[in-house]
Every structure is written in structure tokens, then in C-alpha cells.
């Protein structure tokens, strides 16, 4: 929608100029940090915390309705809230929510309406189910008549193809649909494995940045940029609704992809460690701290079944498992036997939690590609990469 209201950064600039107030003084008056106020002025951002929003509103001398219009216009893909006339559901919810001092996140916690559902309404103009609308009206103090009129206007604008209607007025996936949706990282991992390509080749083929793809596979956290999500959706060949549902699920519960290793059995030692991890509810990092091992060593033990090479590591594992030296020796021998049997099968990659099978012509990114990727990193990222590489040398 067209932004006809002044944005927050414009009002702040005018306020500081007219009142002769410095940025530092304004920060002190509103209880915000100096860098935060700079961000409001130069990047056009909006305060995230409700208490900061309220202090800025009071400092600018705006009433609640005017403040709601300013915040709505200042957010990404700003929304215009007219002073008079009928409102769409998106405008009605934003005006009611913001004028009462809520953010989407704080209102989600108060109302028990899922954050993605609320964001779908305020950012995309989505129309949720009737029970969600009823709960929304109850928590925001809106009448059923107000909600019905707003929903009808939203649907009418969508039907008529009005340019002021948001393109994404659609039903938010239900909790049942989200629970049944496949994880996005695993979908991509399975698709890469099925194509027989390496991650690097798959990334080049579909125009997806290599680092973004590996981050999705290894952390489960989906990319944010539309320029990455669109080619990824095309590569998977999913409908828009199916891809969006998997994306929302992955944002709510990021889950790393895992390589299918049905033909490779876990070693007895690996199984014993997995039972310990499950019994204590440990993450890989928590396990590494409990065992006094590096995260890299813990990952090799748990995910890849590698056997330790140091006596001190064996001692730590034996103490952790609370077994006698004889029992641990037997466990180790049976694990070595399993490892010898596995060597007769095609070897599984152990470089990261998930690596797609690489064709003979390509085993990963070339040296020039790696150099290009490293050049894109900022100094802090380069230092982190250097430290990681040194652990592998």
C-alpha cells in the first residue's frame, strides 16, 4: 500500500531540529542506547521494545492513533492507515495493535495467537480462520461487526485486483498442516541426494549461494532473502503453498538435515553414546561440555561414529558411560568390528552433518569458488573460519 503518512525517521529529524535536542540527549530521555537512536534516524528502523516505542511516542507528543499510523508506515513494506473510512483486516489489526502499545511479538504472547499467524495478517494481509479472528477481536477489544466488515473489504479488494490490496491475502497454514509439512532442510537434502549432485554443483545449477545452502542443511535455519528462496522453491518443484508451509515450519523449529545412512549401522560405542545423550536430553554442544571434549570431536563421535585416537578421550568416554575397563574394551572391539564391516560398503562422507553424494566430475567447490566465497566474508567471519580450519589441521 502507498505510504502517505510521515515515517518515524522523518518525524525524529524534525523533532531534533526544531527542539534543538542532540541525539545523545534524546537517547537519554527515551531510555534507549545511542546506537539504537542512530539506527532509527539513519536506517529508518522502528523500536522493537514496547517501552521504547511508548517513550518515543511521548517525546514526540503523538496520540495513540497517530502513533499507530506512523509505525505502520515506517515498517518494511509500510502500510497506510487512513484516518477515516473503512479499513481492511490488515489495517484494522495494525491500528488496534499499535495504538495499544503492542508489537506483534508482545501481542502474540498475550493472546496465544501464533507469531507467524499474526505476522501473516499484519505484513501480508492474510485472513486467518474464524476461531483466530474471534480470539483477535476479544484481545484487541474489536466487535464482530468491525472484524466482519474488515474481512469483507479485504476479500473484495482481492477479488477486484485492486492495486492497494496486498498480493498475499491467503489462509495461514493450520497447526495440523504445519505438523504434517516436511522440514525444508531435509527436503533440500533429499532432493540433492536424489539428483546425485554435490552441494556446490546443486547451488551453481539452481542459482542458490553455496554458503546459504550449507547453512540451511547444517543448521535448519532457512534463508531470509527472497532472492534465495525463490530459486530454491523452483529447484524443489513445490507449489507456492507447500513451499511456504515448509518454510514457516522451519522458521518455527529449525531442524538440520540428516543424510540417509540406512545401509551403515551405528557402532556399539556410538549407540551407547546416543542412549546417554537421549536419556539426559543433551545437545551435541552440551555433550561435548559434559565429556570435556571439543564440539568437533563430539560431532565425529555422535554423528559419524568415529572412534577416538587418544587414550585420554577413551578414558573420558568410559567414565561418562560408567562402565568398567573390561566392558569398555569389549565395546570398543565390537565397534572396530562394525567399522571394518562398513569399510566394505561405499564410504559415507563425514565432513559435515549432511553432504550430498558428489559425482565423479565434481567433489565440491573449486579453489577459485572458495576464494570468492572467503572474499565476501567480513573480518570477524574470516577469523572464525581461520580458527575452525586450525582445529582440523
C-alpha positions as a Python dict, from the first residue, in 0.01 Angstrom:
ca = {
    (1, 'X'): (0, 0, 0),
    (2, 'X'): (112, 358, -60),
    (3, 'X'): (288, 526, 228),
    (4, 'X'): (115, 862, 268),
    (5, 'X'): (194, 908, 637),
    (6, 'X'): (524, 1056, 757),
    (7, 'X'): (775, 794, 863),
    (8, 'X'): (931, 781, 1206),
    (9, 'X'): (1279, 886, 1096),
    (10, 'X'): (1135, 1200, 932),
    (11, 'X'): (946, 1294, 1249),
    (12, 'X'): (1257, 1233, 1460),
    (13, 'X'): (1472, 1451, 1237),
    (14, 'X'): (1215, 1731, 1252),
    (15, 'X'): (1180, 1696, 1629),
    (16, 'X'): (1556, 1713, 1695),
    (17, 'X'): (1596, 2009, 1460),
    (18, 'X'): (1301, 2211, 1595),
    (19, 'X'): (1371, 2141, 1963),
    (20, 'X'): (1749, 2176, 1931),
    (21, 'X'): (1796, 1839, 2100),
    (22, 'X'): (2105, 1626, 2037),
    (23, 'X'): (2083, 1256, 1956),
    (24, 'X'): (2253, 1167, 2283),
    (25, 'X'): (2009, 1373, 2490),
    (26, 'X'): (1714, 1220, 2304),
    (27, 'X'): (1855, 873, 2377),
    (28, 'X'): (1879, 956, 2748),
    (29, 'X'): (1524, 1092, 2759),
    (30, 'X'): (1376, 784, 2593),
    (31, 'X'): (1589, 526, 2774),
    (32, 'X'): (1741, 394, 2452),
    (33, 'X'): (2104, 347, 2362),
    (34, 'X'): (2281, 598, 2139),
    (35, 'X'): (2338, 340, 1857),
    (36, 'X'): (1967, 250, 1865),
    (37, 'X'): (1861, 610, 1812),
    (38, 'X'): (2117, 644, 1530),
    (39, 'X'): (1960, 340, 1366),
    (40, 'X'): (1615, 499, 1391),
    (41, 'X'): (1743, 814, 1225),
    (42, 'X'): (1963, 674, 951),
    (43, 'X'): (1817, 332, 872),
    (44, 'X'): (1455, 417, 926),
    (45, 'X'): (1409, 128, 1169),
    (46, 'X'): (1137, 105, 1435),
    (47, 'X'): (1198, 41, 1808),
    (48, 'X'): (1142, -325, 1891),
    (49, 'X'): (1064, -296, 2259),
    (50, 'X'): (715, -171, 2358),
    (51, 'X'): (858, 50, 2632),
    (52, 'X'): (1092, 220, 2384),
    (53, 'X'): (807, 280, 2143),
    (54, 'X'): (599, 437, 2418),
    (55, 'X'): (881, 666, 2535),
    (56, 'X'): (942, 786, 2176),
    (57, 'X'): (568, 847, 2128),
    (58, 'X'): (551, 1061, 2441),
    (59, 'X'): (866, 1252, 2345),
    (60, 'X'): (719, 1330, 2001),
    (61, 'X'): (384, 1426, 2154),
    (62, 'X'): (170, 1199, 1935),
    (63, 'X'): (-163, 1047, 2034),
    (64, 'X'): (-210, 670, 2011),
    (65, 'X'): (-391, 664, 1675),
    (66, 'X'): (-140, 897, 1508),
    (67, 'X'): (145, 690, 1651),
    (68, 'X'): (-7, 369, 1513),
    (69, 'X'): (-20, 525, 1165),
    (70, 'X'): (342, 639, 1187),
    (71, 'X'): (472, 298, 1298),
    (72, 'X'): (267, 116, 1032),
    (73, 'X'): (405, 345, 761),
    (74, 'X'): (762, 313, 891),
    (75, 'X'): (782, -66, 892),
    (76, 'X'): (914, -265, 598),
    (77, 'X'): (659, -255, 313),
    (78, 'X'): (486, 23, 507),
    (79, 'X'): (110, 19, 539),
    (80, 'X'): (-105, 332, 515),
    (81, 'X'): (-382, 355, 776),
    (82, 'X'): (-639, 615, 670),
    (83, 'X'): (-791, 842, 935),
    (84, 'X'): (-1144, 798, 801),
    (85, 'X'): (-1333, 535, 605),
    (86, 'X'): (-1340, 154, 614),
    (87, 'X'): (-1027, -45, 698),
    (88, 'X'): (-904, -377, 566),
    (89, 'X'): (-831, -650, 821),
    (90, 'X'): (-460, -574, 790),
    (91, 'X'): (-517, -204, 862),
    (92, 'X'): (-764, -272, 1144),
    (93, 'X'): (-535, -517, 1323),
    (94, 'X'): (-229, -293, 1286),
    (95, 'X'): (-413, 16, 1407),
    (96, 'X'): (-564, -162, 1708),
    (97, 'X'): (-245, -343, 1799),
    (98, 'X'): (-5, -49, 1764),
    (99, 'X'): (-233, 209, 1925),
    (100, 'X'): (-246, -10, 2237),
    (101, 'X'): (132, -20, 2259),
    (102, 'X'): (183, -376, 2135),
    (103, 'X'): (437, -521, 1896),
    (104, 'X'): (343, -833, 1702),
    (105, 'X'): (567, -1036, 1932),
    (106, 'X'): (431, -897, 2260),
    (107, 'X'): (71, -933, 2144),
    (108, 'X'): (137, -1290, 2030),
    (109, 'X'): (249, -1380, 2382),
    (110, 'X'): (-53, -1211, 2539),
    (111, 'X'): (-314, -1354, 2303),
    (112, 'X'): (-166, -1702, 2237),
    (113, 'X'): (-208, -1634, 1864),
    (114, 'X'): (98, -1786, 1690),
    (115, 'X'): (352, -1523, 1588),
    (116, 'X'): (364, -1641, 1221),
    (117, 'X'): (-17, -1617, 1203),
    (118, 'X'): (-10, -1264, 1342),
    (119, 'X'): (272, -1162, 1106),
    (120, 'X'): (72, -1307, 818),
    (121, 'X'): (-210, -1067, 898),
    (122, 'X'): (-3, -753, 965),
    (123, 'X'): (265, -796, 698),
    (124, 'X'): (94, -996, 422),
    (125, 'X'): (-273, -918, 474),
    (126, 'X'): (-360, -1282, 538),
    (127, 'X'): (-706, -1376, 665),
    (128, 'X'): (-692, -1644, 937),
    (129, 'X'): (-958, -1893, 1047),
    (130, 'X'): (-1277, -1786, 1223),
    (131, 'X'): (-1158, -1901, 1568),
    (132, 'X'): (-843, -1690, 1534),
    (133, 'X'): (-1048, -1389, 1428),
    (134, 'X'): (-1275, -1434, 1732),
    (135, 'X'): (-973, -1450, 1965),
    (136, 'X'): (-822, -1148, 1794),
    (137, 'X'): (-1138, -946, 1849),
    (138, 'X'): (-1155, -1047, 2214),
    (139, 'X'): (-794, -950, 2292),
    (140, 'X'): (-799, -623, 2096),
    (141, 'X'): (-1146, -514, 2201),
    (142, 'X'): (-1290, -525, 1849),
    (143, 'X'): (-1653, -605, 1778),
    (144, 'X'): (-1757, -888, 1550),
    (145, 'X'): (-1912, -629, 1318),
    (146, 'X'): (-1579, -444, 1282),
    (147, 'X'): (-1397, -766, 1201),
    (148, 'X'): (-1659, -885, 953),
    (149, 'X'): (-1651, -552, 766),
    (150, 'X'): (-1271, -554, 752),
    (151, 'X'): (-1260, -913, 626),
    (152, 'X'): (-1520, -841, 360),
    (153, 'X'): (-1329, -534, 239),
    (154, 'X'): (-1005, -735, 223),
    (155, 'X'): (-1169, -1008, 18),
    (156, 'X'): (-1341, -757, -210),
    (157, 'X'): (-1013, -580, -285),
    (158, 'X'): (-850, -912, -358),
    (159, 'X'): (-1130, -1017, -592),
    (160, 'X'): (-1123, -687, -777),
    (161, 'X'): (-746, -696, -813),
    (162, 'X'): (-714, -352, -654),
    (163, 'X'): (-352, -232, -660),
    (164, 'X'): (-384, -127, -298),
    (165, 'X'): (-466, -481, -187),
    (166, 'X'): (-178, -696, -69),
    (167, 'X'): (-96, -984, -301),
    (168, 'X'): (-68, -1227, -15),
    (169, 'X'): (-419, -1233, 134),
    (170, 'X'): (-434, -1605, 198),
    (171, 'X'): (-515, -1855, 465),
    (172, 'X'): (-238, -1905, 720),
    (173, 'X'): (-139, -2274, 742),
    (174, 'X'): (-315, -2452, 1026),
    (175, 'X'): (-121, -2617, 1307),
    (176, 'X'): (-213, -2956, 1158),
    (177, 'X'): (-75, -2855, 819),
    (178, 'X'): (246, -2732, 980),
    (179, 'X'): (294, -3052, 1180),
    (180, 'X'): (250, -3264, 865),
    (181, 'X'): (475, -3044, 648),
    (182, 'X'): (823, -3177, 568),
    (183, 'X'): (1124, -2992, 704),
    (184, 'X'): (1272, -2760, 441),
    (185, 'X'): (1634, -2856, 509),
    (186, 'X'): (1551, -3227, 475),
    (187, 'X'): (1353, -3161, 156),
    (188, 'X'): (1657, -2993, 3),
    (189, 'X'): (1893, -3265, 130),
    (190, 'X'): (1679, -3541, -20),
    (191, 'X'): (1649, -3351, -348),
    (192, 'X'): (2026, -3306, -370),
    (193, 'X'): (2084, -3673, -289),
    (194, 'X'): (1829, -3779, -550),
    (195, 'X'): (1995, -3567, -817),
    (196, 'X'): (2335, -3724, -746),
    (197, 'X'): (2495, -3379, -735),
    (198, 'X'): (2729, -3226, -481),
    (199, 'X'): (2607, -2930, -277),
    (200, 'X'): (2833, -2697, -476),
    (201, 'X'): (2709, -2826, -812),
    (202, 'X'): (2346, -2807, -696),
    (203, 'X'): (2400, -2449, -576),
    (204, 'X'): (2552, -2343, -909),
    (205, 'X'): (2286, -2525, -1110),
    (206, 'X'): (1994, -2352, -938),
    (207, 'X'): (2148, -2015, -859),
    (208, 'X'): (2147, -2057, -481),
    (209, 'X'): (2450, -1924, -285),
    (210, 'X'): (2666, -2213, -163),
    (211, 'X'): (2707, -2078, 191),
    (212, 'X'): (2331, -2020, 228),
    (213, 'X'): (2263, -2375, 113),
    (214, 'X'): (2511, -2535, 353),
    (215, 'X'): (2379, -2320, 639),
    (216, 'X'): (2025, -2444, 569),
    (217, 'X'): (2138, -2808, 558),
    (218, 'X'): (2357, -2795, 868),
    (219, 'X'): (2151, -2567, 1094),
    (220, 'X'): (1798, -2598, 959),
    (221, 'X'): (1768, -2216, 955),
    (222, 'X'): (1613, -2111, 622),
    (223, 'X'): (1743, -1813, 422),
    (224, 'X'): (1561, -1482, 469),
    (225, 'X'): (1622, -1317, 135),
    (226, 'X'): (1359, -1356, -135),
    (227, 'X'): (1636, -1375, -396),
    (228, 'X'): (1748, -1704, -236),
    (229, 'X'): (1408, -1851, -150),
    (230, 'X'): (1263, -1810, -499),
    (231, 'X'): (1527, -2020, -687),
    (232, 'X'): (1517, -2273, -403),
    (233, 'X'): (1140, -2309, -444),
    (234, 'X'): (1179, -2353, -820),
    (235, 'X'): (1452, -2613, -772),
    (236, 'X'): (1231, -2822, -543),
    (237, 'X'): (937, -2801, -782),
    (238, 'X'): (688, -2740, -500),
    (239, 'X'): (365, -2544, -514),
    (240, 'X'): (378, -2198, -358),
    (241, 'X'): (159, -2311, -68),
    (242, 'X'): (361, -2628, 2),
    (243, 'X'): (690, -2439, -1),
    (244, 'X'): (554, -2161, 222),
    (245, 'X'): (422, -2416, 474),
    (246, 'X'): (759, -2592, 497),
    (247, 'X'): (932, -2254, 524),
    (248, 'X'): (712, -2143, 815),
    (249, 'X'): (767, -2475, 992),
    (250, 'X'): (1145, -2443, 951),
    (251, 'X'): (1140, -2087, 1086),
    (252, 'X'): (948, -2203, 1393),
    (253, 'X'): (1157, -2515, 1456),
    (254, 'X'): (1485, -2517, 1260),
    (255, 'X'): (1595, -2879, 1215),
    (256, 'X'): (1922, -2973, 1040),
    (257, 'X'): (1906, -3220, 756),
    (258, 'X'): (2049, -3566, 807),
    (259, 'X'): (2199, -3794, 546),
    (260, 'X'): (2015, -4122, 499),
    (261, 'X'): (2253, -4394, 616),
    (262, 'X'): (2024, -4696, 635),
    (263, 'X'): (2299, -4914, 491),
    (264, 'X'): (2554, -4810, 756),
    (265, 'X'): (2490, -4934, 1108),
    (266, 'X'): (2596, -4732, 1411),
    (267, 'X'): (2887, -4872, 1606),
    (268, 'X'): (2814, -5009, 1957),
    (269, 'X'): (3007, -4719, 2109),
    (270, 'X'): (2807, -4470, 1903),
    (271, 'X'): (2481, -4639, 2010),
    (272, 'X'): (2585, -4624, 2377),
    (273, 'X'): (2666, -4254, 2347),
    (274, 'X'): (2335, -4186, 2170),
    (275, 'X'): (2145, -4360, 2450),
    (276, 'X'): (2327, -4140, 2703),
    (277, 'X'): (2250, -3823, 2505),
    (278, 'X'): (1881, -3914, 2471),
    (279, 'X'): (1849, -4011, 2838),
    (280, 'X'): (1995, -3680, 2953),
    (281, 'X'): (1836, -3470, 2677),
    (282, 'X'): (2170, -3330, 2562),
    (283, 'X'): (2260, -3134, 2253),
    (284, 'X'): (2591, -3203, 2080),
    (285, 'X'): (2740, -2894, 2244),
    (286, 'X'): (2609, -2997, 2588),
    (287, 'X'): (2752, -3346, 2537),
    (288, 'X'): (3092, -3201, 2444),
    (289, 'X'): (3094, -2992, 2763),
    (290, 'X'): (2987, -3286, 2980),
    (291, 'X'): (3253, -3511, 2829),
    (292, 'X'): (3518, -3235, 2831),
    (293, 'X'): (3571, -3273, 2456),
    (294, 'X'): (3573, -3030, 2167),
    (295, 'X'): (3250, -2986, 1972),
    (296, 'X'): (3427, -3121, 1663),
    (297, 'X'): (3526, -3441, 1843),
    (298, 'X'): (3177, -3477, 1990),
    (299, 'X'): (3026, -3438, 1642),
    (300, 'X'): (3253, -3707, 1499),
    (301, 'X'): (3160, -3945, 1782),
    (302, 'X'): (2784, -3891, 1772),
    (303, 'X'): (2707, -3821, 1408),
    (304, 'X'): (2973, -4019, 1226),
    (305, 'X'): (3065, -4297, 1467),
    (306, 'X'): (3437, -4218, 1451),
    (307, 'X'): (3649, -4393, 1713),
    (308, 'X'): (3879, -4175, 1927),
    (309, 'X'): (4251, -4192, 1866),
    (310, 'X'): (4365, -4064, 2206),
    (311, 'X'): (4379, -4262, 2529),
    (312, 'X'): (4259, -3959, 2727),
    (313, 'X'): (3944, -3940, 2512),
    (314, 'X'): (3874, -4310, 2574),
    (315, 'X'): (3915, -4254, 2948),
    (316, 'X'): (3668, -3964, 2940),
    (317, 'X'): (3411, -4169, 2748),
    (318, 'X'): (3450, -4471, 2977),
    (319, 'X'): (3393, -4253, 3283),
    (320, 'X'): (3098, -4085, 3117),
    (321, 'X'): (2937, -4419, 3032),
    (322, 'X'): (3019, -4551, 3382),
    (323, 'X'): (3148, -4888, 3262),
    (324, 'X'): (3447, -5096, 3373),
    (325, 'X'): (3769, -5103, 3168),
    (326, 'X'): (3680, -5455, 3055),
    (327, 'X'): (3331, -5353, 2944),
    (328, 'X'): (3464, -5051, 2759),
    (329, 'X'): (3733, -5264, 2588),
    (330, 'X'): (3463, -5504, 2467),
    (331, 'X'): (3251, -5212, 2346),
    (332, 'X'): (3549, -5073, 2157),
    (333, 'X'): (3639, -5405, 1994),
    (334, 'X'): (3283, -5457, 1873),
    (335, 'X'): (3282, -5102, 1736),
    (336, 'X'): (3602, -5167, 1544),
    (337, 'X'): (3448, -5482, 1400),
    (338, 'X'): (3145, -5284, 1286),
    (339, 'X'): (3377, -5027, 1132),
    (340, 'X'): (3562, -5295, 935),
    (341, 'X'): (3232, -5425, 801),
    (342, 'X'): (3130, -5075, 697),
    (343, 'X'): (3453, -5030, 501),
    (344, 'X'): (3334, -5297, 259),
    (345, 'X'): (3039, -5070, 167),
    (346, 'X'): (3060, -4731, -11),
    (347, 'X'): (3208, -4487, 238),
    (348, 'X'): (2977, -4220, 379),
    (349, 'X'): (3107, -3865, 390),
    (350, 'X'): (3192, -3736, 737),
    (351, 'X'): (3286, -3377, 664),
    (352, 'X'): (2960, -3228, 794),
    (353, 'X'): (2619, -3341, 926),
    (354, 'X'): (2488, -3359, 569),
    (355, 'X'): (2684, -3380, 244),
    (356, 'X'): (2519, -3487, -78),
    (357, 'X'): (2686, -3758, -287),
    (358, 'X'): (2921, -3598, -536),
    (359, 'X'): (2950, -3710, -898),
    (360, 'X'): (3289, -3817, -1028),
    (361, 'X'): (3339, -3488, -1211),
    (362, 'X'): (3284, -3267, -903),
    (363, 'X'): (3376, -3318, -537),
    (364, 'X'): (3290, -2970, -411),
    (365, 'X'): (3360, -2604, -484),
    (366, 'X'): (3675, -2523, -677),
    (367, 'X'): (3964, -2326, -528),
    (368, 'X'): (3853, -2013, -714),
    (369, 'X'): (3499, -2054, -583),
    (370, 'X'): (3625, -2092, -226),
    (371, 'X'): (3845, -1787, -268),
    (372, 'X'): (3547, -1587, -394),
    (373, 'X'): (3334, -1700, -100),
    (374, 'X'): (3607, -1611, 151),
    (375, 'X'): (3642, -1264, -4),
    (376, 'X'): (3276, -1199, 75),
    (377, 'X'): (3326, -1263, 446),
    (378, 'X'): (3371, -977, 687),
    (379, 'X'): (3686, -972, 911),
    (380, 'X'): (3506, -1136, 1201),
    (381, 'X'): (3377, -1420, 983),
    (382, 'X'): (3720, -1472, 833),
    (383, 'X'): (3876, -1500, 1179),
    (384, 'X'): (3612, -1756, 1279),
    (385, 'X'): (3681, -1955, 961),
    (386, 'X'): (4055, -1945, 1031),
    (387, 'X'): (4001, -2077, 1386),
    (388, 'X'): (3780, -2358, 1254),
    (389, 'X'): (4034, -2463, 991),
    (390, 'X'): (4312, -2469, 1250),
    (391, 'X'): (4113, -2725, 1453),
    (392, 'X'): (4120, -2957, 1153),
    (393, 'X'): (4494, -2930, 1084),
}
